[in-house]
Structures are given as structure tokens and as C-alpha cells.
Short mmCIF file of C-alpha atoms in Angstrom, two decimals:
data_model
loop_
_atom_site.label_atom_id
_atom_site.label_comp_id
_atom_site.label_asym_id
_atom_site.label_seq_id
_atom_site.Cartn_x
_atom_site.Cartn_y
_atom_site.Cartn_z
CA MET A 47 -21.21 14.87 8.00
CA CYS A 48 -18.49 14.49 5.40
CA THR A 49 -18.98 13.73 1.42
CA LEU A 50 -16.41 11.84 -0.46
CA GLU A 51 -15.53 12.49 -3.91
CA LYS A 52 -12.65 10.67 -6.26
CA SER A 53 -11.37 12.42 -9.21
CA ASP A 54 -9.19 9.97 -10.92
CA ASN A 55 -7.01 8.21 -7.64
CA ILE A 56 -7.10 11.19 -5.88
CA TYR A 57 -9.86 10.63 -2.44
CA ILE A 58 -10.98 14.19 -1.61
CA LEU A 59 -13.01 13.60 2.05
CA THR A 60 -14.72 16.83 3.11
CA LEU A 61 -16.46 17.64 5.98
CA THR A 62 -19.00 19.56 5.15
CA GLY A 63 -20.51 23.12 7.32
CA ASP A 64 -19.91 25.28 8.61
CA ASP A 65 -19.88 24.34 12.20
CA ASP A 66 -16.53 23.38 14.16
CA HIS A 67 -17.07 19.81 13.09
CA ARG A 68 -17.47 18.65 16.44
CA LEU A 69 -15.80 14.74 16.96
CA ASN A 70 -19.64 12.78 18.10
CA PRO A 71 -20.41 9.93 17.50
CA THR A 72 -22.78 10.39 14.13
CA LEU A 73 -18.97 12.39 12.49
CA LEU A 74 -16.99 9.85 13.25
CA ASP A 75 -18.86 7.40 12.03
CA SER A 76 -19.51 9.40 9.26
CA ILE A 77 -16.02 9.86 7.47
CA ARG A 78 -15.80 6.01 9.67
CA ALA A 79 -17.51 5.14 6.43
CA ALA A 80 -16.59 7.02 3.56
CA VAL A 81 -12.55 5.81 4.36
CA ASN A 82 -13.95 2.05 4.39
CA ARG A 83 -15.52 2.96 1.22
CA VAL A 84 -11.92 4.36 -0.14
CA ARG A 85 -10.65 0.84 0.96
CA SER A 86 -13.16 -0.93 -0.75
CA GLU A 87 -13.16 0.88 -3.98
CA THR A 88 -9.25 0.74 -4.52
CA THR A 89 -7.63 -1.40 -6.92
CA THR A 90 -4.61 1.19 -8.38
CA PRO A 91 -2.47 3.15 -6.04
CA SER A 92 -4.60 6.13 -5.06
CA ALA A 93 -4.38 8.51 -2.02
CA LEU A 94 -6.76 9.93 0.39
CA ILE A 95 -6.90 13.49 1.37
CA THR A 96 -9.14 15.16 4.17
CA THR A 97 -10.20 18.67 4.67
CA ALA A 98 -12.81 20.94 6.52
CA GLN A 99 -15.42 22.98 4.95
CA GLY A 100 -15.81 26.52 7.77
CA LYS A 101 -13.34 27.78 9.81
CA PHE A 102 -12.87 24.78 11.76
CA PHE A 103 -10.81 21.74 10.25
CA SER A 104 -12.50 20.44 14.04
CA ASN A 105 -12.43 21.51 17.54
CA GLY A 106 -12.06 18.22 18.73
CA TYR A 107 -14.62 15.76 21.15
CA ASP A 108 -18.43 17.20 21.76
CA LEU A 109 -17.83 17.58 25.04
CA ALA A 110 -21.37 19.52 25.38
CA TRP A 111 -22.74 16.20 23.99
CA SER A 112 -20.97 14.26 26.37
CA GLN A 113 -21.31 15.70 28.83
CA SER A 114 -24.79 14.27 30.16
CA ASP A 115 -23.75 11.09 30.26
CA PRO A 116 -20.39 8.85 31.33
CA GLU A 117 -21.32 6.42 28.23
CA ARG A 118 -20.53 9.20 25.54
CA HIS A 119 -17.47 10.38 25.87
CA ILE A 120 -16.29 6.64 26.34
CA LEU A 121 -18.11 5.61 22.44
CA MET A 122 -16.41 9.25 21.27
CA SER A 123 -13.11 7.32 22.65
CA SER A 124 -13.89 4.12 21.20
CA LYS A 125 -15.04 5.31 17.85
CA LEU A 126 -12.24 8.27 17.33
CA ARG A 127 -9.73 5.17 17.41
CA LEU A 128 -11.38 2.95 15.51
CA LEU A 129 -10.93 5.97 12.91
CA VAL A 130 -6.99 6.41 13.67
CA ARG A 131 -7.21 2.67 12.94
CA ASP A 132 -8.96 2.34 9.89
CA LEU A 133 -6.48 5.73 8.65
CA ILE A 134 -3.27 3.76 9.97
CA SER A 135 -4.16 0.11 8.17
CA LEU A 136 -5.71 1.77 4.72
CA PRO A 137 -3.34 0.92 1.64
CA MET A 138 -2.71 4.47 0.29
CA PRO A 139 -0.93 7.80 1.06
CA THR A 140 -3.09 9.90 3.11
CA ILE A 141 -2.89 14.06 3.15
CA ALA A 142 -4.24 15.93 5.84
CA ALA A 143 -5.24 19.77 4.17
CA VAL A 144 -6.39 21.45 7.51
CA SER A 145 -7.99 24.52 6.61
CA GLY A 146 -9.29 25.69 10.10
CA HIS A 147 -8.31 25.56 13.52
CA ALA A 148 -7.85 21.77 15.22
CA SER A 149 -7.72 21.47 18.48
CA ALA A 150 -7.11 18.43 20.75
CA SER A 151 -8.62 15.41 19.21
CA GLY A 152 -9.03 17.43 15.87
CA PHE A 153 -5.82 18.03 16.19
CA ILE A 154 -4.93 14.02 16.51
CA LEU A 155 -7.23 13.61 13.56
CA ALA A 156 -4.94 15.62 11.62
CA GLN A 157 -2.31 13.98 12.67
CA ALA A 158 -3.25 10.33 11.49
CA HIS A 159 -2.82 11.16 8.42
CA ASP A 160 0.89 10.29 6.84
CA TYR A 161 0.61 14.48 5.94
CA VAL A 162 -0.69 17.89 7.25
CA LEU A 163 -0.50 19.93 4.99
CA MET A 164 -2.23 23.63 6.38
CA ARG A 165 -3.72 27.36 5.43
CA LYS A 166 -1.67 30.21 7.30
CA ASP A 167 -3.85 32.95 6.81
CA ARG A 168 -6.05 31.61 9.78
CA GLY A 169 -6.21 28.65 12.01
CA PHE A 170 -3.41 27.21 14.50
CA LEU A 171 -3.02 23.97 15.67
CA TYR A 172 -4.01 23.36 19.59
CA MET A 173 -3.94 20.99 22.16
CA SER A 174 -6.63 22.53 24.59
CA GLU A 175 -6.47 19.89 27.69
CA MET A 176 -4.42 21.48 29.81
CA ASP A 177 -6.73 24.69 29.38
CA ILE A 178 -9.74 22.65 29.92
CA LYS A 179 -8.32 20.80 32.91
CA LEU A 180 -8.00 16.81 31.02
CA VAL A 181 -5.63 14.24 31.21
CA VAL A 182 -4.03 13.29 27.24
CA PRO A 183 -4.26 9.61 26.94
CA ASP A 184 -1.52 7.80 26.31
CA TRP A 185 -2.57 7.22 22.82
CA PHE A 186 -2.74 10.68 21.26
CA VAL A 187 0.88 11.05 23.42
CA LYS A 188 2.42 8.27 21.72
CA LEU A 189 0.75 9.46 18.04
CA LEU A 190 1.84 12.70 18.96
CA LYS A 191 5.92 11.14 19.84
CA ASN A 192 6.02 9.28 16.35
CA ARG A 193 4.91 12.63 14.13
CA ILE A 194 6.76 15.21 15.92
CA GLY A 195 10.42 14.79 16.30
CA SER A 196 11.37 18.01 18.80
CA PRO A 197 10.92 16.85 22.14
CA ALA A 198 10.65 20.74 22.70
CA ALA A 199 7.92 21.25 20.30
CA LEU A 200 5.93 17.94 22.16
CA ARG A 201 6.26 19.75 25.26
CA ASP A 202 5.10 23.01 24.44
CA ILE A 203 1.74 21.42 22.60
CA VAL A 204 1.09 18.78 25.51
CA LEU A 205 2.17 20.54 28.70
CA ARG A 206 2.48 24.82 27.26
CA ALA A 207 -0.86 24.57 25.49
CA ASP A 208 0.77 26.16 22.42
CA LYS A 209 -1.09 27.94 19.75
CA VAL A 210 0.59 27.30 16.61
CA THR A 211 0.33 29.08 13.47
CA ALA A 212 0.88 26.76 10.47
CA GLU A 213 4.28 29.08 9.26
CA ALA A 214 4.81 27.89 13.05
CA ALA A 215 4.20 24.05 13.09
CA VAL A 216 6.87 24.32 9.61
CA ALA A 217 9.49 25.33 11.16
CA LYS A 218 8.58 22.97 14.24
CA GLY A 219 8.17 19.93 12.21
CA ILE A 220 4.96 19.64 13.34
CA ILE A 221 3.10 19.89 10.00
CA TYR A 222 4.54 19.18 6.12
CA SER A 223 3.97 22.31 4.50
CA ALA A 224 2.15 25.89 4.40
CA HIS A 225 -0.11 27.61 2.35
CA ASP A 226 -1.63 31.11 2.15
CA SER A 227 -5.43 30.17 2.07
CA ALA A 228 -8.05 27.15 2.90
CA GLU A 229 -8.25 26.94 -1.03
CA GLU A 230 -4.21 26.84 -1.93
CA THR A 231 -4.40 23.74 0.83
CA VAL A 232 -6.35 21.69 -1.24
CA LYS A 233 -4.51 22.36 -3.95
CA ALA A 234 -1.00 21.92 -2.58
CA ALA A 235 -2.79 18.61 -1.60
CA VAL A 236 -3.89 17.56 -4.38
CA ARG A 237 -0.62 17.47 -6.42
CA LEU A 238 1.21 16.23 -3.65
CA GLY A 239 -1.24 13.24 -3.23
CA GLU A 240 -0.39 13.16 -7.42
CA GLU A 241 3.39 12.95 -6.86
CA LEU A 242 2.48 9.50 -4.93
CA VAL A 243 0.24 8.46 -6.40
CA MET A 244 2.75 8.29 -9.27
CA ARG A 245 5.17 6.19 -7.57
CA LYS A 246 2.55 3.14 -8.37
CA TRP A 247 3.49 1.63 -4.95
CA ASP A 248 2.16 -1.09 -3.74
CA GLY A 249 -1.24 -0.15 -1.02
CA HIS A 250 -0.52 -3.49 1.04
CA VAL A 251 2.50 -3.32 1.40
CA TYR A 252 2.63 0.87 2.11
CA GLY A 253 -0.19 0.08 4.63
CA ARG A 254 2.19 -3.04 6.23
CA ASN A 255 4.90 -0.65 6.66
CA ARG A 256 2.91 2.78 7.80
CA LYS A 257 2.00 -0.05 11.03
CA VAL A 258 5.87 -1.25 11.50
CA LEU A 259 6.56 2.58 11.56
CA LEU A 260 2.86 3.20 14.34
CA ALA A 261 4.09 -0.20 16.03
CA GLU A 262 4.08 2.13 19.42
CA VAL A 263 1.02 3.90 18.91
CA LEU A 264 -1.14 0.14 17.31
CA PRO A 265 -1.40 -1.27 20.76
CA ALA A 266 -2.29 1.77 22.65
CA LEU A 267 -5.60 1.68 20.45
CA ASP A 268 -7.22 -1.05 22.61
CA PHE A 269 -7.77 1.44 25.59
CA ASP A 270 -7.84 4.95 26.37
CA GLU A 271 -7.56 5.22 30.42
CA THR A 272 -8.91 8.90 30.18
CA VAL A 273 -12.61 8.35 28.89
CA GLU A 274 -13.76 7.09 33.46
CA ASP A 275 -12.09 10.67 34.46
CA VAL A 276 -13.58 13.32 31.24
CA ALA A 277 -16.94 10.88 31.95
CA ASN A 278 -17.35 11.69 35.33
CA ALA A 279 -15.90 15.17 35.12
CA ASN A 280 -17.78 18.58 35.81
CA ILE A 281 -16.47 19.66 32.59
CA ILE A 282 -17.63 23.62 31.65
CA VAL A 283 -16.82 23.60 28.42
CA SER A 284 -16.08 27.48 26.73
CA SER A 285 -14.82 28.17 23.72
CA ARG A 286 -10.47 29.66 23.53
CA LEU A 287 -11.07 30.78 20.14
#
């Protein structure tokens, strides 16, 4: 589950608990409800920060839960795509304060924010699909292409399943900045949020410009061509962290 706190014009959405924050329908619904609450409450320039408790930001889809029923993976994919669409249309800057490992769809959730900040003392970014024999959805790749300017960095993330630390991610242009601890990462995210809020941008214009920036991603969110293959596969889920 998650909590939502507000300090002045900064909203902080926190994935709670010491688990690995697998993106099952319950958690995805909780995050979407928080994001939509932010949307409904906002009347002045604001910013949203998303972070997590524990050593994981998110370890991706809940594959153990979805294994028993093909419809479950379809449901998770649909709900994540709705959440990403919500973040893209949100009328304010968004910042992911990555407090630990962000894997597969958890990595995608982080990259769905405008800025990604990450702790450098623990955790890595990891597209695990190659290692667990899954095809990467087209919309994942379109979002990553929009966020990562280096073709070599994108290749290594998708086709080598590199586990990228915060400092390496900054060097490769994958994230905005790296910080000494989870606490320092959140503090830096708040400072960045405050700087952006001080610009007093029109939120609706900001959201519309983000949609223009992500114009190739938005139509891809309508469909996930991999869900049936994943749902019908005999997936053995094992921890690689």
C-alpha cells in the first residue's frame, strides 16, 4: 500500500512496508488513488515525489501472484498502463526518489516520472526480462527511449540486463542525480520539487507539454502485446537480487 503526505506544495507518495513492493492490482490501485487525489486537490503550482520504504523501490510485477491465472497478468499490465497515463497527464512536475532496487516494471514506474533521483549506497536499476525469459513490451521500450538518450545505454539495459548503480546511471544519463542515502535522496527530491514549484508554471500547460514530449509513448499505452505470452508461460520466479 502507500501513503500520501503534503508539505506546502510538495506531495510525497510513499510505498510502505519492508517488502519488495511488487506491482499487483492492490498496490497499483492504491498508487493511482493517491495520484488522482493529488490531481483533485491541486489548485496552485505543486510537485509530486514518489518514494518507497525498505530496500526496494519496486521489484516489478507480482509474477508469483499472476502465475496461476492468465487474466492476472493482463490485469496488472492494464493497471500499470493506466497509472503511467495518469502520471503523464498530471498537471505538475513528478520526481521519483528511488530508495532501493527498481526492477523491470518497477524501473518503468520510476522512469514514468520527469526526474529520477537515486540513492548510491544501495540498489540498482535492472530490466530483468532477458534473465527471466520475458519479452519486453513495446511501450516499455518507447518510454525508455524517451528517457535515455544513449543507444548504447539502452542496449545494455534491455539486451544485457545490466544492473546499473546510481552513479553509473548518472554517468549514462539514465537518472538525474545520485545521493548518499535514502534519506538524502528524498531531501534532494524535496529541494528539486521546491525549485520547480517556485517557477510558478501553469500546471495544465505543464501536463500538456509533457504529453507532447511523450507523444510516441501515449498511443503505445493502449496495448501490451506481451501479456498473453507472459500469462500462459510457465514462469519460475526466482530472486536475482
